[in-house]
mmCIF file of C-alpha atoms and ligand atoms in Angstrom:
data_model
loop_
_atom_site.group_PDB
_atom_site.id
_atom_site.type_symbol
_atom_site.label_atom_id
_atom_site.label_comp_id
_atom_site.label_asym_id
_atom_site.label_seq_id
_atom_site.Cartn_x
_atom_site.Cartn_y
_atom_site.Cartn_z
ATOM 1 C CA MET A 1 -6.103 -10.118 -11.190
ATOM 2 C CA LYS A 2 -2.669 -9.229 -12.464
ATOM 3 C CA VAL A 3 0.007 -6.916 -11.129
ATOM 4 C CA ASP A 4 2.781 -5.901 -13.520
ATOM 5 C CA LEU A 5 5.724 -3.848 -12.333
ATOM 6 C CA ILE A 6 6.159 -1.531 -15.320
ATOM 7 C CA ASN A 7 8.945 0.691 -14.043
ATOM 8 C CA TYR A 8 11.068 1.220 -10.941
ATOM 9 C CA THR A 9 14.061 3.152 -9.624
ATOM 10 C CA GLU A 10 17.017 1.009 -10.622
ATOM 11 C CA ASN A 11 19.734 2.544 -8.439
ATOM 12 C CA ALA A 12 17.418 2.634 -5.453
ATOM 13 C CA VAL A 13 19.911 1.591 -2.771
ATOM 14 C CA GLU A 14 22.398 4.242 -3.886
ATOM 15 C CA LEU A 15 19.674 6.912 -3.886
ATOM 16 C CA LEU A 16 18.454 5.896 -0.432
ATOM 17 C CA ILE A 17 21.968 6.179 0.992
ATOM 18 C CA LEU A 18 22.642 9.416 -0.881
ATOM 19 C CA ALA A 19 19.401 10.960 0.407
ATOM 20 C CA LYS A 20 20.356 10.002 3.940
ATOM 21 C CA ARG A 21 23.901 11.385 3.632
ATOM 22 C CA THR A 22 23.193 14.550 1.652
ATOM 23 C CA ARG A 23 22.455 16.319 4.902
ATOM 24 C CA ARG A 24 26.090 16.138 5.927
ATOM 25 C CA LEU A 25 28.517 15.532 3.069
ATOM 26 C CA ASP A 26 29.208 16.941 -0.367
ATOM 27 C CA ILE A 27 27.468 14.958 -3.079
ATOM 28 C CA LYS A 28 30.479 14.111 -5.251
ATOM 29 C CA ASN A 29 32.424 12.451 -2.426
ATOM 30 C CA THR A 30 29.306 10.749 -1.160
ATOM 31 C CA MET A 31 28.506 9.144 -4.533
ATOM 32 C CA ASP A 32 32.084 7.844 -4.860
ATOM 33 C CA GLU A 33 31.938 6.470 -1.359
ATOM 34 C CA ILE A 34 28.570 4.775 -1.949
ATOM 35 C CA SER A 35 29.702 3.073 -5.144
ATOM 36 C CA ASN A 36 32.751 1.639 -3.327
ATOM 37 C CA MET A 37 30.812 0.331 -0.339
ATOM 38 C CA SER A 38 30.957 -3.304 0.715
ATOM 39 C CA ASP A 39 27.685 -5.289 0.803
ATOM 40 C CA GLU A 40 27.952 -5.389 4.568
ATOM 41 C CA ASP A 41 28.188 -1.600 4.834
ATOM 42 C CA ARG A 42 25.292 -1.136 2.418
ATOM 43 C CA ASN A 43 23.132 -3.478 4.478
ATOM 44 C CA LYS A 44 24.023 -1.555 7.636
ATOM 45 C CA GLU A 45 23.018 1.687 5.921
ATOM 46 C CA LEU A 46 19.723 0.173 4.759
ATOM 47 C CA ASP A 47 19.011 -1.122 8.224
ATOM 48 C CA TYR A 48 19.560 2.365 9.631
ATOM 49 C CA ILE A 49 17.465 4.046 6.923
ATOM 50 C CA PHE A 50 14.561 1.637 7.473
ATOM 51 C CA ASN A 51 14.533 2.261 11.210
ATOM 52 C CA THR A 52 14.948 6.018 11.386
ATOM 53 C CA ILE A 53 13.855 8.954 9.205
ATOM 54 C CA SER A 54 11.674 7.831 6.291
ATOM 55 C CA GLY A 55 12.278 10.899 4.050
ATOM 56 C CA PRO A 56 14.882 9.097 1.874
ATOM 57 C CA TRP A 57 12.311 6.400 1.006
ATOM 58 C CA GLU A 58 10.490 8.987 -1.101
ATOM 59 C CA PHE A 59 13.292 8.893 -3.695
ATOM 60 C CA VAL A 60 12.429 5.334 -4.749
ATOM 61 C CA ASP A 61 9.448 4.899 -7.108
ATOM 62 C CA TYR A 62 7.506 1.940 -8.501
ATOM 63 C CA THR A 63 4.927 1.959 -11.315
ATOM 64 C CA PHE A 64 2.412 -0.896 -11.511
ATOM 65 C CA LEU A 65 -0.267 -1.801 -14.011
ATOM 66 C CA ILE A 66 -2.966 -3.503 -11.957
ATOM 67 C CA SER A 67 -5.579 -5.214 -14.132
ATOM 68 C CA GLY A 68 -8.570 -7.512 -13.665
ATOM 69 C CA VAL A 69 -9.469 -5.796 -10.392
ATOM 70 C CA THR A 70 -12.837 -4.429 -9.331
ATOM 71 C CA ARG A 71 -13.913 -0.813 -9.200
ATOM 72 C CA ALA A 72 -14.633 -1.535 -5.526
ATOM 73 C CA PHE A 73 -10.928 -2.195 -5.056
ATOM 74 C CA THR A 74 -9.715 0.777 -7.121
ATOM 75 C CA HIS A 75 -12.048 3.036 -5.135
ATOM 76 C CA GLU A 76 -10.230 1.941 -1.977
ATOM 77 C CA LEU A 77 -6.835 2.168 -3.682
ATOM 78 C CA VAL A 78 -7.207 5.825 -4.673
ATOM 79 C CA ARG A 79 -8.001 6.842 -1.092
ATOM 80 C CA GLN A 80 -4.229 6.960 -0.595
ATOM 81 C CA ARG A 81 -3.335 10.570 -1.393
ATOM 82 C CA VAL A 82 0.328 11.112 -0.595
ATOM 83 C CA GLY A 83 3.282 9.914 -2.701
ATOM 84 C CA VAL A 84 1.079 8.182 -5.244
ATOM 85 C CA SER A 85 -0.267 8.898 -8.776
ATOM 86 C CA PHE A 86 -3.018 7.120 -10.691
ATOM 87 C CA ALA A 87 -4.415 6.773 -14.222
ATOM 88 C CA GLN A 88 -7.503 4.633 -14.698
ATOM 89 C CA GLU A 89 -9.542 3.229 -17.580
ATOM 90 C CA SER A 90 -12.483 5.583 -18.224
ATOM 91 C CA MET A 91 -15.989 4.156 -18.186
ATOM 92 C CA ARG A 92 -17.170 7.425 -19.760
ATOM 93 C CA ILE A 93 -15.407 6.297 -22.940
ATOM 94 C CA ALA A 94 -14.974 2.497 -22.837
ATOM 95 C CA ASN A 95 -18.017 0.532 -23.981
ATOM 96 C CA LYS A 96 -18.541 -2.104 -21.262
ATOM 97 C CA GLU A 97 -21.231 -4.243 -22.931
ATOM 98 C CA ASP A 98 -19.117 -7.370 -22.407
ATOM 99 C CA PHE A 99 -17.987 -6.447 -18.940
ATOM 100 C CA GLU A 100 -16.391 -8.966 -16.624
ATOM 101 C CA TYR A 101 -16.964 -8.940 -12.894
ATOM 102 C CA LEU A 102 -15.740 -10.552 -9.688
ATOM 103 C CA ASP A 103 -18.216 -12.719 -7.806
ATOM 104 C CA GLU A 104 -17.002 -13.367 -4.264
ATOM 105 C CA THR A 105 -20.416 -14.776 -3.268
ATOM 106 C CA ASN A 106 -20.740 -17.628 -5.755
ATOM 107 C CA HIS A 107 -24.500 -17.162 -5.320
ATOM 108 C CA PRO A 108 -26.895 -17.735 -8.258
ATOM 109 C CA PHE A 109 -28.811 -14.485 -7.499
ATOM 110 C CA TYR A 110 -25.567 -12.583 -8.033
ATOM 111 C CA ARG A 111 -24.988 -14.066 -11.472
ATOM 112 C CA THR A 112 -28.614 -13.470 -12.517
ATOM 113 C CA GLU A 113 -28.393 -9.827 -11.543
ATOM 114 C CA MET A 114 -25.124 -9.397 -13.449
ATOM 115 C CA SER A 115 -26.656 -10.732 -16.640
ATOM 116 C CA ASN A 116 -29.693 -8.452 -16.142
ATOM 117 C CA ILE A 117 -27.360 -5.461 -15.854
ATOM 118 C CA GLN A 118 -25.429 -6.587 -18.930
ATOM 119 C CA LYS A 119 -28.676 -6.822 -20.920
ATOM 120 C CA THR A 120 -30.045 -3.467 -19.780
ATOM 121 C CA TYR A 121 -26.715 -1.702 -20.368
ATOM 122 C CA SER A 122 -26.596 -3.022 -23.950
ATOM 123 C CA GLU A 123 -30.213 -1.955 -24.524
ATOM 124 C CA LEU A 124 -29.463 1.552 -23.257
ATOM 125 C CA ILE A 125 -26.469 1.830 -25.610
ATOM 126 C CA SER A 126 -28.516 0.583 -28.582
ATOM 127 C CA GLU A 127 -31.218 3.164 -27.702
ATOM 128 C CA GLY A 128 -28.576 5.868 -28.108
ATOM 129 C CA VAL A 129 -27.931 6.594 -24.429
ATOM 130 C CA PRO A 130 -24.374 8.017 -24.102
ATOM 131 C CA ILE A 131 -21.843 5.630 -22.565
ATOM 132 C CA GLN A 132 -21.102 8.138 -19.804
ATOM 133 C CA ASP A 133 -24.760 8.002 -18.692
ATOM 134 C CA ALA A 134 -25.358 4.288 -19.221
ATOM 135 C CA ARG A 135 -22.373 3.478 -16.974
ATOM 136 C CA GLY A 136 -24.465 4.461 -13.947
ATOM 137 C CA ILE A 137 -26.060 1.020 -13.812
ATOM 138 C CA LEU A 138 -22.770 -0.909 -13.961
ATOM 139 C CA PRO A 139 -21.846 -2.917 -10.857
ATOM 140 C CA THR A 140 -19.203 -2.029 -8.282
ATOM 141 C CA ASN A 141 -17.432 -5.317 -8.939
ATOM 142 C CA ILE A 142 -16.936 -4.648 -12.666
ATOM 143 C CA LEU A 143 -13.326 -5.435 -13.610
ATOM 144 C CA THR A 144 -11.044 -2.578 -14.550
ATOM 145 C CA LYS A 145 -7.396 -1.618 -14.812
ATOM 146 C CA ILE A 146 -5.396 1.103 -13.136
ATOM 147 C CA LEU A 147 -1.859 2.443 -13.430
ATOM 148 C CA MET A 148 -0.238 3.436 -10.141
ATOM 149 C CA LYS A 149 3.069 5.110 -9.386
ATOM 150 C CA ILE A 150 4.002 4.996 -5.721
ATOM 151 C CA ASN A 151 7.108 5.803 -3.710
ATOM 152 C CA LEU A 152 8.583 3.477 -1.123
ATOM 153 C CA ARG A 153 7.382 5.540 1.828
ATOM 154 C CA ALA A 154 3.781 5.499 0.599
ATOM 155 C CA LEU A 155 4.117 1.824 -0.282
ATOM 156 C CA ASN A 156 5.197 1.076 3.284
ATOM 157 C CA ASN A 157 2.051 2.838 4.505
ATOM 158 C CA MET A 158 -0.082 0.854 2.047
ATOM 159 C CA MET A 159 1.492 -2.523 2.860
ATOM 160 C CA ASN A 160 1.190 -1.923 6.622
ATOM 161 C CA VAL A 161 -2.581 -1.610 6.409
ATOM 162 C CA ARG A 162 -3.497 -3.645 3.329
ATOM 163 C CA LEU A 163 -1.443 -6.790 3.997
ATOM 164 C CA CYS A 164 -3.253 -6.757 7.349
ATOM 165 C CA THR A 165 -5.966 -9.397 7.724
ATOM 166 C CA ARG A 166 -8.420 -6.570 8.414
ATOM 167 C CA ALA A 167 -8.216 -5.287 4.823
ATOM 168 C CA ALA A 168 -10.725 -6.436 2.180
ATOM 169 C CA GLY A 169 -9.840 -9.824 0.656
ATOM 170 C CA GLU A 170 -9.244 -8.480 -2.842
ATOM 171 C CA TYR A 171 -6.995 -5.683 -1.566
ATOM 172 C CA GLN A 172 -4.977 -8.200 0.492
ATOM 173 C CA ARG A 173 -4.467 -10.312 -2.643
ATOM 174 C CA VAL A 174 -3.332 -7.309 -4.692
ATOM 175 C CA ALA A 175 -1.064 -6.132 -1.855
ATOM 176 C CA ARG A 176 0.626 -9.540 -1.766
ATOM 177 C CA GLU A 177 1.199 -9.386 -5.532
ATOM 178 C CA ILE A 178 2.636 -5.865 -5.284
ATOM 179 C CA ARG A 179 4.956 -7.022 -2.512
ATOM 180 C CA ARG A 180 6.047 -10.024 -4.579
ATOM 181 C CA ALA A 181 6.728 -7.865 -7.657
ATOM 182 C CA VAL A 182 8.866 -5.408 -5.669
ATOM 183 C CA LEU A 183 10.826 -8.108 -3.852
ATOM 184 C CA ASP A 184 11.630 -9.730 -7.217
ATOM 185 C CA VAL A 185 13.686 -6.652 -8.103
ATOM 186 C CA HIS A 186 14.492 -5.224 -4.649
ATOM 187 C CA PRO A 187 14.700 -8.089 -2.120
ATOM 188 C CA TRP A 188 16.263 -5.701 0.432
ATOM 189 C CA ALA A 189 12.908 -3.859 0.710
ATOM 190 C CA ASP A 190 11.357 -6.740 2.673
ATOM 191 C CA PRO A 191 11.540 -5.034 6.127
ATOM 192 C CA VAL A 192 9.247 -2.197 4.985
ATOM 193 C CA LEU A 193 6.810 -4.280 2.940
ATOM 194 C CA LEU A 194 5.123 -6.041 5.829
ATOM 195 C CA PRO A 195 1.831 -5.866 7.684
ATOM 196 C CA PHE A 196 1.916 -3.295 10.482
ATOM 197 C CA CYS A 197 2.038 -5.903 13.274
ATOM 198 C CA VAL A 198 4.962 -7.795 11.752
ATOM 199 C CA GLN A 199 6.929 -4.584 11.198
ATOM 200 C CA ASN A 200 6.060 -2.837 14.466
ATOM 201 C CA HIS A 201 5.269 -5.667 16.898
ATOM 202 C CA ARG A 202 1.866 -4.386 17.865
ATOM 203 C CA CYS A 203 -1.604 -4.416 16.376
ATOM 204 C CA ARG A 204 -2.871 -1.181 14.887
ATOM 205 C CA TYR A 205 -6.497 -2.273 15.324
ATOM 206 C CA PRO A 206 -7.123 -3.495 18.890
ATOM 207 C CA ASN A 207 -10.827 -4.069 18.072
ATOM 208 C CA HIS A 208 -10.011 -6.383 15.184
ATOM 209 C CA LYS A 209 -10.524 -9.663 17.025
ATOM 210 C CA ASP A 210 -10.993 -12.125 14.186
ATOM 211 C CA CYS A 211 -7.339 -12.254 13.143
ATOM 212 C CA PRO A 212 -5.385 -15.490 12.610
ATOM 213 C CA ILE A 213 -2.120 -13.763 13.569
ATOM 214 C CA LYS A 214 -3.631 -12.556 16.848
ATOM 215 C CA ARG A 215 -5.064 -15.979 17.596
ATOM 216 C CA LYS A 216 -1.573 -17.423 17.340
ATOM 217 C CA HIS A 217 0.360 -14.610 19.042
ATOM 218 C CA SER A 218 -1.455 -13.595 22.205
ATOM 219 C CA TRP A 219 0.896 -10.655 22.880
ATOM 220 C CA LEU A 220 -0.613 -8.978 19.814
ATOM 221 C CA ALA A 221 -4.140 -9.461 21.102
ATOM 222 C CA SER A 222 -3.325 -7.993 24.508
ATOM 223 C CA ASP A 223 -1.045 -5.318 23.081
ATOM 224 C CA GLY A 224 1.103 -6.378 26.072
ATOM 225 C CA ILE A 225 4.627 -5.572 24.910
ATOM 226 C CA ALA A 226 3.707 -2.312 23.248
ATOM 227 C CA LEU A 227 1.607 -1.236 26.224
ATOM 228 C CA SER A 228 4.368 -1.689 28.812
ATOM 229 C CA VAL A 229 6.899 0.063 26.589
ATOM 230 C CA LYS A 230 4.459 2.906 25.995
ATOM 231 C CA THR A 231 3.736 3.282 29.732
ATOM 232 C CA GLU A 232 7.423 3.405 30.618
ATOM 233 C CA ALA A 233 8.136 5.937 27.878
ATOM 234 C CA ARG A 234 5.267 8.143 29.018
ATOM 235 C CA GLU A 235 6.459 8.068 32.632
ATOM 236 C CA THR A 236 9.978 9.054 31.593
ATOM 237 C CA TRP A 237 8.647 11.846 29.408
ATOM 238 C CA GLU A 238 6.395 13.153 32.184
ATOM 239 C CA GLN A 239 9.326 13.228 34.600
ATOM 240 C CA SER A 240 11.471 15.144 32.132
ATOM 241 C CA CYS A 241 11.485 18.911 31.694
ATOM 242 C CA CYS A 242 9.881 18.610 28.229
ATOM 243 C CA ALA A 243 6.442 17.698 29.574
ATOM 244 C CA SER A 244 6.016 20.630 31.970
ATOM 245 C CA PRO A 245 5.188 24.077 30.624
ATOM 246 C CA GLN A 246 8.162 26.436 30.975
ATOM 247 C CA PRO A 247 7.668 29.239 33.524
ATOM 248 C CA LYS A 248 7.098 32.639 31.907
HETATM 249 C C1 LIG B 1 -8.902 -1.631 7.047
HETATM 250 C C2 LIG B 1 -9.293 -0.309 6.492
HETATM 251 C C3 LIG B 1 -10.612 0.099 6.520
HETATM 252 C C4 LIG B 1 -10.972 1.355 6.014
HETATM 253 N N1 LIG B 1 -12.288 1.724 6.060
HETATM 254 C C5 LIG B 1 -12.652 2.942 5.600
HETATM 255 C C6 LIG B 1 -14.011 3.370 5.660
HETATM 256 O O1 LIG B 1 -14.882 2.654 6.120
HETATM 257 N N2 LIG B 1 -14.318 4.592 5.173
HETATM 258 C C7 LIG B 1 -13.368 5.442 4.667
HETATM 259 O O2 LIG B 1 -13.695 6.563 4.277
HETATM 260 N N3 LIG B 1 -12.074 5.042 4.575
HETATM 261 C C8 LIG B 1 -11.700 3.829 5.030
HETATM 262 N N4 LIG B 1 -10.394 3.443 4.927
HETATM 263 C C9 LIG B 1 -9.435 4.323 4.235
HETATM 264 C C10 LIG B 1 -8.580 5.123 5.213
HETATM 265 O O3 LIG B 1 -9.387 5.949 6.028
HETATM 266 C C11 LIG B 1 -7.586 6.000 4.454
HETATM 267 O O4 LIG B 1 -8.278 6.963 3.700
HETATM 268 C C12 LIG B 1 -6.703 5.215 3.507
HETATM 269 O O5 LIG B 1 -6.226 4.031 4.127
HETATM 270 C C13 LIG B 1 -5.502 6.081 3.095
HETATM 271 O O6 LIG B 1 -4.634 6.177 4.208
HETATM 272 P P1 LIG B 1 -3.820 7.481 4.586
HETATM 273 O O7 LIG B 1 -4.744 8.651 4.789
HETATM 274 O O8 LIG B 1 -2.922 7.101 5.713
HETATM 275 O O9 LIG B 1 -2.932 7.659 3.266
HETATM 276 P P2 LIG B 1 -2.547 9.012 2.509
HETATM 277 O O10 LIG B 1 -3.767 9.699 2.043
HETATM 278 O O11 LIG B 1 -1.579 8.621 1.457
HETATM 279 O O12 LIG B 1 -1.847 9.881 3.594
HETATM 280 C C14 LIG B 1 -0.576 9.475 4.123
HETATM 281 C C15 LIG B 1 -0.360 10.170 5.439
HETATM 282 O O13 LIG B 1 -0.239 11.577 5.218
HETATM 283 C C16 LIG B 1 -0.876 12.277 6.270
HETATM 284 N N5 LIG B 1 -2.011 13.051 5.707
HETATM 285 C C17 LIG B 1 -2.578 12.895 4.481
HETATM 286 N N6 LIG B 1 -3.543 13.805 4.296
HETATM 287 C C18 LIG B 1 -3.618 14.525 5.419
HETATM 288 C C19 LIG B 1 -4.446 15.594 5.839
HETATM 289 N N7 LIG B 1 -5.407 16.077 5.072
HETATM 290 N N8 LIG B 1 -4.251 16.103 7.063
HETATM 291 C C20 LIG B 1 -3.289 15.609 7.874
HETATM 292 N N9 LIG B 1 -2.472 14.580 7.548
HETATM 293 C C21 LIG B 1 -2.634 14.044 6.328
HETATM 294 C C22 LIG B 1 -1.344 11.237 7.280
HETATM 295 O O14 LIG B 1 -0.320 11.023 8.220
HETATM 296 C C23 LIG B 1 -1.513 10.008 6.425
HETATM 297 O O15 LIG B 1 -1.406 8.783 7.152
HETATM 298 C C24 LIG B 1 -9.998 2.199 5.436
HETATM 299 C C25 LIG B 1 -8.661 1.781 5.410
HETATM 300 C C26 LIG B 1 -8.297 0.549 5.920
HETATM 301 C C27 LIG B 1 -6.854 0.123 5.864
#
């Protein structure tokens, strides 16, 4: 598996700050101000942007070529619909007689079946069956490549759930590579490229028991901190005028 960062928004920090400030100031003055900012002020701005409204994150894009991954993985990848674009190798066109595959089982039956499929696929092609029809017998774990453009907001969503130990092993490995590639060029993005529990201090999947992070940090397993905060917030909200319907 290989993740190459093909393209990215170079002046990302400036754009993030501009997008946040556009609401209030005129753009010319804002750009001048941003370019003269100290590192400390920039970091303060980033901290604010990462902890408040996530709209500005949509102005920062990354394009990855992800290769040597399974169709099983890419099928999961393309379930993400918002803030993301894909282009994938076509098995209607590409002849896959020498296909490679991922074997997570290391079981001899698996390998035997793969070579049977390889043989039958080649026979179908030599019998004149169109590639787009022969592909139906190819395995889910056939290796493929996919191009993905994703903005920072969507990437945060993806990292939250796919760096999580609940995600499929292959997806977790790709997610870690994506994170690494982004941090190589944008180390400041670390706070929003984390598993959900690390970023938000609670587990998103209370029924996910077999988690090494939960085993080590019992507050995650019990949802203790988040639960007490949530209860207090609910009580305050219920006591406020907002919760009661207004009289007609
Ligand atoms: C551990 C794990 C297991 C999973 N297992 C399964 C499974 O068994 N079967 C399965 O089908 N999928 C499964 N999924 C995929 C999952 O259901 C989502 O389709 C996928 O993670 C994309 O997430 P998303 O919808 O948040 O992202 P996006 O599609 O990018 O959407 C981003 C956000 O936009 C909003 N949004 C998008 N579309 C709509 C809409 N139509 N209406 C309202 N709001 C919208 C939502 O707030 C959403 O979170 C799994 C995902 C994970 C992480």
